[in-house]
Structure formats: structure tokens, C-alpha cells
PDB file of C-alpha atoms and ligand atoms in Angstrom:
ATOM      1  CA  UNK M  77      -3.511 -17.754  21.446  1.00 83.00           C
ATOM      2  CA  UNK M  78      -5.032 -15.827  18.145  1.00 97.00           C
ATOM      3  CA  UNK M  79      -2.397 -15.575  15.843  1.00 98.00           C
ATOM      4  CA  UNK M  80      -2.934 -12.895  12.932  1.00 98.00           C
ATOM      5  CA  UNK M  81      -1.041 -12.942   9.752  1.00 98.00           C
ATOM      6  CA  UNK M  82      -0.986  -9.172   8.479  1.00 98.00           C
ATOM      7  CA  UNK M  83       1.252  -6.437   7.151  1.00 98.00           C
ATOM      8  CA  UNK M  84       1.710  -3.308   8.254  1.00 97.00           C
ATOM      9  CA  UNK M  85       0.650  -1.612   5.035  1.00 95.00           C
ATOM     10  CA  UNK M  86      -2.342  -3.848   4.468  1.00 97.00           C
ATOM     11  CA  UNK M  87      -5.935  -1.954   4.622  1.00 97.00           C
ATOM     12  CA  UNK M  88      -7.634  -5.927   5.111  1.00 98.00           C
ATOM     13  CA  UNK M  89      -5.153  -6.270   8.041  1.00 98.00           C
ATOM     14  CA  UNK M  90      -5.742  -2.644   9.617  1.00 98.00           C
ATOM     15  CA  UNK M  91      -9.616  -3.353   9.548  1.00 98.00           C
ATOM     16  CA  UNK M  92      -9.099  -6.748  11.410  1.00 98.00           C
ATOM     17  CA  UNK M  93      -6.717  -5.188  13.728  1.00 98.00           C
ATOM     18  CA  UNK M  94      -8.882  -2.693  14.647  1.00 99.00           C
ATOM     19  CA  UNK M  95     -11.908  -4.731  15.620  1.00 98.00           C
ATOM     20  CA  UNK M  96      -9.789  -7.248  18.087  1.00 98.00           C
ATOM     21  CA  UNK M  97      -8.538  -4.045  19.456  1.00 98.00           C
ATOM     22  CA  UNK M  98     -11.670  -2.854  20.056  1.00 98.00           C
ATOM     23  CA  UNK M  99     -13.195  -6.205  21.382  1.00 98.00           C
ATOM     24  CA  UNK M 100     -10.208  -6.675  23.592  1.00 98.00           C
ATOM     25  CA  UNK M 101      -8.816  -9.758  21.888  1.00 98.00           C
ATOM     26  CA  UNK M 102      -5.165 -10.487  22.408  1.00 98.00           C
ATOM     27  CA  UNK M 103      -3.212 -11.553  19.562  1.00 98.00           C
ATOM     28  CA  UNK M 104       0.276 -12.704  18.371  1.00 98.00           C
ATOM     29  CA  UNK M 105       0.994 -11.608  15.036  1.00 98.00           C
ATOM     30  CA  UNK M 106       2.756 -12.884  12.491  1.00 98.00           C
ATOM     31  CA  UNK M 107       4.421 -10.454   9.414  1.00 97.00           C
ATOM     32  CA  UNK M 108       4.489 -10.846   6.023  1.00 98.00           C
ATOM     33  CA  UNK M 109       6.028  -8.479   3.685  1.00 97.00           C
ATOM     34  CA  UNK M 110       4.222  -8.571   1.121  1.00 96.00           C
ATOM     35  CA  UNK M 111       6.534  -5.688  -1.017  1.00 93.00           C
ATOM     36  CA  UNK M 112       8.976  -8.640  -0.665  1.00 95.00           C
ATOM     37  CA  UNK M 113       6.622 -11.661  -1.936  1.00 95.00           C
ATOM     38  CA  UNK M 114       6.309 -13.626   1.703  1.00 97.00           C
ATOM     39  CA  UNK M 115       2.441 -14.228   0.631  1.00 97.00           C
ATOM     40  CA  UNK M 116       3.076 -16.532  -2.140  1.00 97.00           C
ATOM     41  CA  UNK M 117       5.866 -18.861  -0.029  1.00 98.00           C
ATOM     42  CA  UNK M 118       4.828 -22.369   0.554  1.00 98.00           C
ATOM     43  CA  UNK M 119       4.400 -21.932   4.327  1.00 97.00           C
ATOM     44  CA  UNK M 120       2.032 -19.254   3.990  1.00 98.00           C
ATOM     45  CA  UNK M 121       0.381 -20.515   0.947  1.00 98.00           C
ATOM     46  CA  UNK M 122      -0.720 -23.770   2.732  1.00 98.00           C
ATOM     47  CA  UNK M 123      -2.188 -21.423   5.373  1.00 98.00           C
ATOM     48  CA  UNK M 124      -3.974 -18.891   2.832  1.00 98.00           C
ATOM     49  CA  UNK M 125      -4.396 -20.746  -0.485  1.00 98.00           C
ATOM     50  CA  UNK M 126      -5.213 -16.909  -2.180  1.00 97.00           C
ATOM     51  CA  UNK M 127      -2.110 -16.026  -1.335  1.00 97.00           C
ATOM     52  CA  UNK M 128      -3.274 -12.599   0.502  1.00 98.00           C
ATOM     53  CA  UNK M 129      -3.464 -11.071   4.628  1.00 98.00           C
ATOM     54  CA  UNK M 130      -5.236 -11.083   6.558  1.00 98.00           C
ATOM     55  CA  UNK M 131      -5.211 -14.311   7.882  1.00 98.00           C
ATOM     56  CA  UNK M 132      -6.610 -14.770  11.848  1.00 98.00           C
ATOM     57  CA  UNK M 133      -6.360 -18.153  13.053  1.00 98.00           C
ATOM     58  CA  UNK M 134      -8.543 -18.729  16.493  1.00 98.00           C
ATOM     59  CA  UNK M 135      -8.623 -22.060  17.835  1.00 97.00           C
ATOM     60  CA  UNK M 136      -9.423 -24.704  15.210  1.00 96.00           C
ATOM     61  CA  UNK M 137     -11.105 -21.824  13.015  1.00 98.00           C
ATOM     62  CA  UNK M 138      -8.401 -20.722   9.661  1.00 98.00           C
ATOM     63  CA  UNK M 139      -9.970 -17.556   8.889  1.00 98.00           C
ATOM     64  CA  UNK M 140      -9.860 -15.282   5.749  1.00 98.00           C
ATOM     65  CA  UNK M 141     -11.263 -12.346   3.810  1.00 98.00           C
ATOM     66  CA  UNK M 142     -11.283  -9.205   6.044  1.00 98.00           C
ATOM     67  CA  UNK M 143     -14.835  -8.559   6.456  1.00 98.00           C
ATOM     68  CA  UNK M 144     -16.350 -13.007   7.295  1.00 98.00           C
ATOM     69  CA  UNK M 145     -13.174 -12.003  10.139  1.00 98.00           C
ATOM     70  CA  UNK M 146     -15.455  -9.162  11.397  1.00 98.00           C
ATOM     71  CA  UNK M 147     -18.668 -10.633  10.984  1.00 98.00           C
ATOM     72  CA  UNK M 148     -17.123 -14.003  12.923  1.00 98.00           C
ATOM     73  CA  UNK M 149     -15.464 -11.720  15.749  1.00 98.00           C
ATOM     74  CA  UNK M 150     -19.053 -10.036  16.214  1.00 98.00           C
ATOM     75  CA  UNK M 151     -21.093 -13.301  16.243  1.00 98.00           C
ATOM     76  CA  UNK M 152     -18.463 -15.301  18.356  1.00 98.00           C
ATOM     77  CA  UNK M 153     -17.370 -11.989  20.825  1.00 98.00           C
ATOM     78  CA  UNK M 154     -20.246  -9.931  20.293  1.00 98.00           C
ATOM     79  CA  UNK M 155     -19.076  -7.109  23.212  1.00 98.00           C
ATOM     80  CA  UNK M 156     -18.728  -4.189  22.488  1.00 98.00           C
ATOM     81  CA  UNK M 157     -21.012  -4.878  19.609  1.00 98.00           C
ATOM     82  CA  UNK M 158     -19.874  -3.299  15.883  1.00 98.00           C
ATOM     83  CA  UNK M 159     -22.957  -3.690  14.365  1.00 98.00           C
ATOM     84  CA  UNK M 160     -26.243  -1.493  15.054  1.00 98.00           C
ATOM     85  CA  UNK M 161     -29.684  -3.100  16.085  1.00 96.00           C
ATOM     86  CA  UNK M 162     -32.163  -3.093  13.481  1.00 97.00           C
ATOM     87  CA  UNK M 163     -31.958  -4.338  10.168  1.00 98.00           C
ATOM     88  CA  UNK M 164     -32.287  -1.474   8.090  1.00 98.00           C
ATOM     89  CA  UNK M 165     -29.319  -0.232  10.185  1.00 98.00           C
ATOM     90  CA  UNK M 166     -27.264  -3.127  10.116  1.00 98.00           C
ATOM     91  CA  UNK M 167     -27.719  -3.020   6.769  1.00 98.00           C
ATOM     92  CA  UNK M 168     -26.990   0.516   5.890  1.00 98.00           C
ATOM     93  CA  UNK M 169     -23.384   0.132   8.588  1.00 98.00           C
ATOM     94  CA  UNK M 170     -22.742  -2.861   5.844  1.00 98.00           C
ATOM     95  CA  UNK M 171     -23.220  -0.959   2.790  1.00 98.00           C
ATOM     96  CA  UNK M 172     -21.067   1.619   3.425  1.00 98.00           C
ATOM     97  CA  UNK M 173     -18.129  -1.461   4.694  1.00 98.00           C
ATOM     98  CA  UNK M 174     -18.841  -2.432   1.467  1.00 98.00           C
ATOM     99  CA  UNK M 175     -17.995   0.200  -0.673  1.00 98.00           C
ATOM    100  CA  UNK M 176     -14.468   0.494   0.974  1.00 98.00           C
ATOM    101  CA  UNK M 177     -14.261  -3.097   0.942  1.00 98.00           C
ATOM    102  CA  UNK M 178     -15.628  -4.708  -2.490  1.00 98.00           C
ATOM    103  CA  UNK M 179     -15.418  -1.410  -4.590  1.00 97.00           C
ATOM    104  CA  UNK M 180     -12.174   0.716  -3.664  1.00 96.00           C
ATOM    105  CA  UNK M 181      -9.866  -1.970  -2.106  1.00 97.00           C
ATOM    106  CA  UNK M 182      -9.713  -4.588  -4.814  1.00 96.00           C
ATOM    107  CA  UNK M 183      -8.707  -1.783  -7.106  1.00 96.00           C
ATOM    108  CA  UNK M 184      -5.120  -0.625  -5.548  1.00 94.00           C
ATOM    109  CA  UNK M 185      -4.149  -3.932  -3.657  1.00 92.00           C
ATOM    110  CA  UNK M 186      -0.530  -5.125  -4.563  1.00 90.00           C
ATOM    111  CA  UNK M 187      -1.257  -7.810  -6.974  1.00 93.00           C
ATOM    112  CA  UNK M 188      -3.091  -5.185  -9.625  1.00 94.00           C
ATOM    113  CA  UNK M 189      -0.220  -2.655  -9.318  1.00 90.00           C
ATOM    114  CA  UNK M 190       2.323  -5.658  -9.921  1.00 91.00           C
ATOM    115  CA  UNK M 191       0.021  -6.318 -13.321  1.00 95.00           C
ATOM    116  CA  UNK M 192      -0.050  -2.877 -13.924  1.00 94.00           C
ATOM    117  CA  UNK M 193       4.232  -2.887 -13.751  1.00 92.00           C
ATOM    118  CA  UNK M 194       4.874  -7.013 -14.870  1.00 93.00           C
ATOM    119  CA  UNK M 195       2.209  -7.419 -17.222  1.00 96.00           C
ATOM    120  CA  UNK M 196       1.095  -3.983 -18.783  1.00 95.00           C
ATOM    121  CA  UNK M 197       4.327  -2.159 -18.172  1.00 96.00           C
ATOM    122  CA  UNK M 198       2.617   1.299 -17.516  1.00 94.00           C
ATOM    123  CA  UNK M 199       4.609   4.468 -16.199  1.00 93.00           C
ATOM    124  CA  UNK M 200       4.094   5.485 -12.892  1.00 92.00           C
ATOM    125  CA  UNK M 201       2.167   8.980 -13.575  1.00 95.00           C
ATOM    126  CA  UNK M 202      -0.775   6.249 -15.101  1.00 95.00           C
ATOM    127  CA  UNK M 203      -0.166   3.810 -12.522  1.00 94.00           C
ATOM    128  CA  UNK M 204      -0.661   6.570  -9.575  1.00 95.00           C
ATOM    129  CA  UNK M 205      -3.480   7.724 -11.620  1.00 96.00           C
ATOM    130  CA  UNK M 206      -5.419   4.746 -11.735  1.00 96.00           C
ATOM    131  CA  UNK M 207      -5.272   4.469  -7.965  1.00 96.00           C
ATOM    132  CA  UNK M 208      -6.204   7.944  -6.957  1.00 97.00           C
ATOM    133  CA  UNK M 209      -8.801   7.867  -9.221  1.00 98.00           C
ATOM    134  CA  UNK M 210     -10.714   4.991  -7.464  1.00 97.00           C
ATOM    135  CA  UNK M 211      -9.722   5.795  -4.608  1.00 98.00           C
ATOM    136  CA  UNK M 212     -11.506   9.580  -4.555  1.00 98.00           C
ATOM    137  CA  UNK M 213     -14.351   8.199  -6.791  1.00 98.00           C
ATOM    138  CA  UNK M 214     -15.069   5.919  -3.735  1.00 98.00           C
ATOM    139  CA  UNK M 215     -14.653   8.672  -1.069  1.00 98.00           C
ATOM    140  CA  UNK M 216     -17.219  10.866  -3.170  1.00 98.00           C
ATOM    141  CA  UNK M 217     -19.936   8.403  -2.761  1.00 98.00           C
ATOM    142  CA  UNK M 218     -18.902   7.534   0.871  1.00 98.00           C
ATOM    143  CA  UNK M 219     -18.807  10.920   1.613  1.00 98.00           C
ATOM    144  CA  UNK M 220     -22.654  12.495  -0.245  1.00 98.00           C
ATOM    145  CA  UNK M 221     -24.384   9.349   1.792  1.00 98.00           C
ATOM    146  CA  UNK M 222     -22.294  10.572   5.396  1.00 98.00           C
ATOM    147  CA  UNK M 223     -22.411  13.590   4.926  1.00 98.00           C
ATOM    148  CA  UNK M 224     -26.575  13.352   3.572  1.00 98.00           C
ATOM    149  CA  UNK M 225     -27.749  11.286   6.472  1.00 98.00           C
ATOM    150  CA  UNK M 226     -29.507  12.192   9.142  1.00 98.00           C
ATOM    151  CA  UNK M 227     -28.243   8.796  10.234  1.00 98.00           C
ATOM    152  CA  UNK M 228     -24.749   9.567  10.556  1.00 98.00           C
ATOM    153  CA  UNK M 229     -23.129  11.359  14.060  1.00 98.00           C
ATOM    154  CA  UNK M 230     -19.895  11.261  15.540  1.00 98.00           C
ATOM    155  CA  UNK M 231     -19.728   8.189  14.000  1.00 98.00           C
ATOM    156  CA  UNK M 232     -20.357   6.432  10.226  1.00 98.00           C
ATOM    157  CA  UNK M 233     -24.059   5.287  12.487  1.00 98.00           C
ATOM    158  CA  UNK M 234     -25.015   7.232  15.103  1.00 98.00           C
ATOM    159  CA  UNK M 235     -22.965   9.091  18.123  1.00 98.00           C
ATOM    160  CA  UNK M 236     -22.784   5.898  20.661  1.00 97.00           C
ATOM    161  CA  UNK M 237     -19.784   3.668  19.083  1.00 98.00           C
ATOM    162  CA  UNK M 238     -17.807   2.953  16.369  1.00 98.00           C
ATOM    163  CA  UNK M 239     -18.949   0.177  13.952  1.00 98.00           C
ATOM    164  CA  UNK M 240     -17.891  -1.876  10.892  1.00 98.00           C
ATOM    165  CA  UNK M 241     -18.379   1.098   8.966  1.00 98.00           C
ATOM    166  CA  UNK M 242     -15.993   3.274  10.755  1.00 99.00           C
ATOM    167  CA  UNK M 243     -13.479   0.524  10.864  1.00 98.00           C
ATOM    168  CA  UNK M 244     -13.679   0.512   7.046  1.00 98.00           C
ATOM    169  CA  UNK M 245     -14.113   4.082   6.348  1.00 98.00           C
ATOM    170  CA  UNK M 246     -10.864   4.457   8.570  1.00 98.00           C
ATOM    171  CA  UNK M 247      -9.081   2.079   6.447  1.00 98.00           C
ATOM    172  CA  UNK M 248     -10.085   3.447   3.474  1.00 98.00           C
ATOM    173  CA  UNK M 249      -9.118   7.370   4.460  1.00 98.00           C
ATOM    174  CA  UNK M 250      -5.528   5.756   6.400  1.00 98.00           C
ATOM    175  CA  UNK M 251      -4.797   4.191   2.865  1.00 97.00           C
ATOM    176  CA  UNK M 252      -6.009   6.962   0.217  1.00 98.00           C
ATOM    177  CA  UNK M 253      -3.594   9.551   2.386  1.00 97.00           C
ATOM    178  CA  UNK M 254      -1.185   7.125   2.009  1.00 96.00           C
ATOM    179  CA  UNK M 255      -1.448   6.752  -1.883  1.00 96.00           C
ATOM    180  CA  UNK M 256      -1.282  10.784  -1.970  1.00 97.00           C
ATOM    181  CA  UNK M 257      -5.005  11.636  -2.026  1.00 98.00           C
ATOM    182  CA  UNK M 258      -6.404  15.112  -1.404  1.00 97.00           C
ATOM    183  CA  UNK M 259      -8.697  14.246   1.406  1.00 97.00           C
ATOM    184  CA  UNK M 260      -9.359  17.832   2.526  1.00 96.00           C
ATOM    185  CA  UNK M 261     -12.208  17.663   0.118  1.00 97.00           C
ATOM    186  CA  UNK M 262     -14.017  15.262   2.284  1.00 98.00           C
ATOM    187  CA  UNK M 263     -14.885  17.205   5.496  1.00 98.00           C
ATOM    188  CA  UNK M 264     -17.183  14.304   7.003  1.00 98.00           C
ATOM    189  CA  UNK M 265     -14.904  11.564   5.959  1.00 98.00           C
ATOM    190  CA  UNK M 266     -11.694  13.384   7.306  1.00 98.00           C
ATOM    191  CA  UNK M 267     -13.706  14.164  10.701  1.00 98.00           C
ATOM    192  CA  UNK M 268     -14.503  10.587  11.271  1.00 98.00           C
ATOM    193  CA  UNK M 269     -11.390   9.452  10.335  1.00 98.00           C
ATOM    194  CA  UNK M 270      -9.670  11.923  13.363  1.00 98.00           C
ATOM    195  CA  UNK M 271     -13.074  10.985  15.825  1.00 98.00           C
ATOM    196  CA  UNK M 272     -12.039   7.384  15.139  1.00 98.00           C
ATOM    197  CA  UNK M 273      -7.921   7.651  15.057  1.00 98.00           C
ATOM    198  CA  UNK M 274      -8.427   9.582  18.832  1.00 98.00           C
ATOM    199  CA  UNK M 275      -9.619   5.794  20.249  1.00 98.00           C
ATOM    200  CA  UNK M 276      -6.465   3.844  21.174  1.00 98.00           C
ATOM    201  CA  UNK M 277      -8.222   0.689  19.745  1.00 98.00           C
ATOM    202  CA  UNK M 278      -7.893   2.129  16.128  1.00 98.00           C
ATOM    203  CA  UNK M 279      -4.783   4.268  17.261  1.00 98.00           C
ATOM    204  CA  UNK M 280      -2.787   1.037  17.831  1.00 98.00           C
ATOM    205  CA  UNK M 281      -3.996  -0.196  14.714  1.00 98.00           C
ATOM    206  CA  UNK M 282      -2.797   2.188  12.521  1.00 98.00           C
ATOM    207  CA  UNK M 283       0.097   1.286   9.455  1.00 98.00           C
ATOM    208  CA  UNK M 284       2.677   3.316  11.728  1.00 97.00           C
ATOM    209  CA  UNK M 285       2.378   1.973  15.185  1.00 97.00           C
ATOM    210  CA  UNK M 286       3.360  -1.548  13.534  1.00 97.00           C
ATOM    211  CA  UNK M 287       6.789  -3.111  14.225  1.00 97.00           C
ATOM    212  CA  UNK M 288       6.916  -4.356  11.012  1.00 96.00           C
ATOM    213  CA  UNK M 289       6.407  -0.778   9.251  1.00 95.00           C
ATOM    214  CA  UNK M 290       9.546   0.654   7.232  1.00 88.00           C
TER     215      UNK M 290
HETATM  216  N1  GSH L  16     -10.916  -8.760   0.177  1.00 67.94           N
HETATM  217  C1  GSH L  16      -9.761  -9.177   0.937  1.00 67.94           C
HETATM  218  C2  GSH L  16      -8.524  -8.486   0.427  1.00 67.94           C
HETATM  219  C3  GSH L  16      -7.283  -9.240   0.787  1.00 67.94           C
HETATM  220  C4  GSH L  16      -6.087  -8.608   0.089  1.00 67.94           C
HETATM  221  O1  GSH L  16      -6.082  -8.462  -1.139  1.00 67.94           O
HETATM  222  N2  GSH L  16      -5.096  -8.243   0.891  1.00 67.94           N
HETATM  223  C5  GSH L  16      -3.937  -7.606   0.320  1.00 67.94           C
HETATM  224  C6  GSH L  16      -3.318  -6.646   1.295  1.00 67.94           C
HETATM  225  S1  GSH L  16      -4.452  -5.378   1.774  1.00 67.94           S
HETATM  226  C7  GSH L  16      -2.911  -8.654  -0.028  1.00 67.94           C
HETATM  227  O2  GSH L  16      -2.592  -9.505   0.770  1.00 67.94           O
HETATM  228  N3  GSH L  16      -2.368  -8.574  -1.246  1.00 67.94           N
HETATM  229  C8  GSH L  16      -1.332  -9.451  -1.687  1.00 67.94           C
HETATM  230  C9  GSH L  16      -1.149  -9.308  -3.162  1.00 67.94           C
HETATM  231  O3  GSH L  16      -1.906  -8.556  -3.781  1.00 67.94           O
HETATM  232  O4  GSH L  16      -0.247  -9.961  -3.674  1.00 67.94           O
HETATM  233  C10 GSH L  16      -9.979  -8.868   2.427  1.00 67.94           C
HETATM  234  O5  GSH L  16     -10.694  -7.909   2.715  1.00 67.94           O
HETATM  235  O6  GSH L  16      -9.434  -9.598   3.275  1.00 67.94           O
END
């Protein structure tokens, strides 16, 4: 059996959870909280040596960082497919994964707002700040080149199925409503967000439907 080390709250975890949902790929998973510090315990360190979720583990294969998950899930289960044909396509679905993923993420994940209390001792107003900032300055580029492309449809790529890109962009809006962002002012980010949350896949996904949520 796959076993996937997550946590509720995580957006890395969400975005992995969604895509074995969608390719129909049972799981068992396995909670950390990671309010609580479980990530940096022995156990799981020997597991994850950064010391972060998600973690799947499928077969002999010990895999980490969110999006090498996806890319492995689509190479080794490659129905229903989450990546367009064509290159330019592929790579466009990609490019917009990655501005969730290596721009907005890394900026609000747990370990930088621990600095940002341990280490730098800000107030929360600054603290809160700092995240919705990066978090809307990410949505405003995510949502000129959605809402600008001919390209785009029901979905981040076209009208057929969701892809990488909406698993991201789903991630992204699920966490910035959950840090308090105005999302209203993205129409097209919002209205992918509710096309994609009306699939069960992503539906059983979400932070809330976990049993580990508080
Ligand atoms: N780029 C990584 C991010 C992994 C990551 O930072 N995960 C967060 C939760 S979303 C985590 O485990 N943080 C633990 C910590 O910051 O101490 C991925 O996409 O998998």
C-alpha cells in the first residue's frame, strides 16, 4: 500500500492528495502535526531528512518535494493524464505550478513564520503582513496570465480536465483564504478554484475533509 505522510493544513500535501485522488490511487496516510513539531522527530526525520510533508512512499520509491510526486505519479500512472500534449502547453500548465509552488509557497510555510516569531521576534500585524502580501502578489500574476489567455477555459488549460496547474492554483487559493486573503479580487482564480472544489477528487482533498484537521 502507498503510504502518504501529510498534514491537514499543508498546501504540498493538499496538491499530492489531490492528484492520487484524481488518478484513483489508494493510500494510507500517515499525520504529522506539524503546529506541534512531529516533522523534526527522529522517526520522521530518517524518512524525510528536510524535515517537511509531503512524503509518499510507493513501493521501494521514498518520495519528496510536492511537485517530482506529481511529475512521478504522471509518468508512472499516467491515466487520467495532468499534463497537456504539446510542449509549449506542458510547459505553460508548469509555469503557472510554478509560481504557486517555487514563488508563493516557500514564503508562508511554517518554518519562516517560526523565524519570523523565534528568531526575529516580529508582532503579528507584520507577521500577517508579510504573508498576505506574497500571497496576493502571487495571485495578481496568476490571475493577469488566466485571466489574459486565450488558453485558459474551465480550467487553468483548456475546458477538458484539470491539470497540475489547477491542482496548484487550488492549493494556492485553499491556503491564501485560509491566511485571510481578499480573494474576491480575483474573479478567474476564485472561479477555478469553485470549478475545481465541485470534483470529489479535489473535494476530498481539501484541509477540512481531513481527520487530522482541528
Ligand atoms: N517545496 C516543498 C515544500 C514542502 C514544505 O515546506 N512543506 C511544509 C508544509 S506545506 C512543511 O512541511 N513545513 C514544515 C516546516 O516548515 O517546519 C513541496 O512542495 O513539497
Amino acid at each position: 500500500m502507498r503510504k502518504l505522510y501529510g498534514y491537514y493544513r499543508s498546501q504540498a500535501a493538499f496538491r499530492v492528495r489531490i492528484a492520487l485522488n484524481l488518478k484513483g490511487l489508494e493510500r494510507e496516510d500517515a499525520y504529522l502535526n506539524l503546529a506541534r513539531g512531529d516533522q523534526f522527530k527522529p522517526d520522521y526525520r530518517a524518512v524525510n531528512p528536510q524535515m517537511v510533508v509531503p512524503t509518499l512512499v510507493d513501493g521501494d520509491a521514498v518520495l519528496f518535494q510536492s511537485m517530482a510526486i506529481l511529475e512521478y505519479l504522471e509518468e508512472v500512472y499516467p491515466e487520467p493524464p495532468l499534463l497537456p500534449s504539446g510542449a509549449a502547453a506542458r510547459a505553460r500548465v508548469r509555469g503557472i505550478a510554478q509560481i504557486v509552488v517555487s514563488d508563493c509557497h516557500p514564503l508562508v510555510i511554517p518554518r519562516i513564520r517560526n523565524y519570523f516569531d523565534n528568531v526575529l521576534k516580529l508582532d503579528e500585524a507584520p507577521r500577517v503582513g508579510w504573508i498576505q502580501h506574497w500571497l496576493v502578489t502571487g495571485s495578481q500574476a496568476l490571475e493577469t496570465i488566466l485571466a489574459e489567455s486565450p488558453q485558459t477555459g474551465r480550467f487553468c488549460h483548456g475546458d477538458a480536465a484539470p491539470s497540475i496547474a489547477d491542482i496548484c492554483v487550488t492549493t494556492h487559493v485553499a491556503g491564501a483564504k485560509t491566511h485571510g486573503c481578499d480573494m474576491g479580487q480575483f474573479p478567474t482564480l476564485t472561479r477555478i478554484f469553485e470549478t475545481c472544489m465541485a470534483i470529489p477528487a479535489f473535494a476530498a482533498a481539501h484541509p477540512s475533509k481531513q481527520p487530522d484537521r482541528e
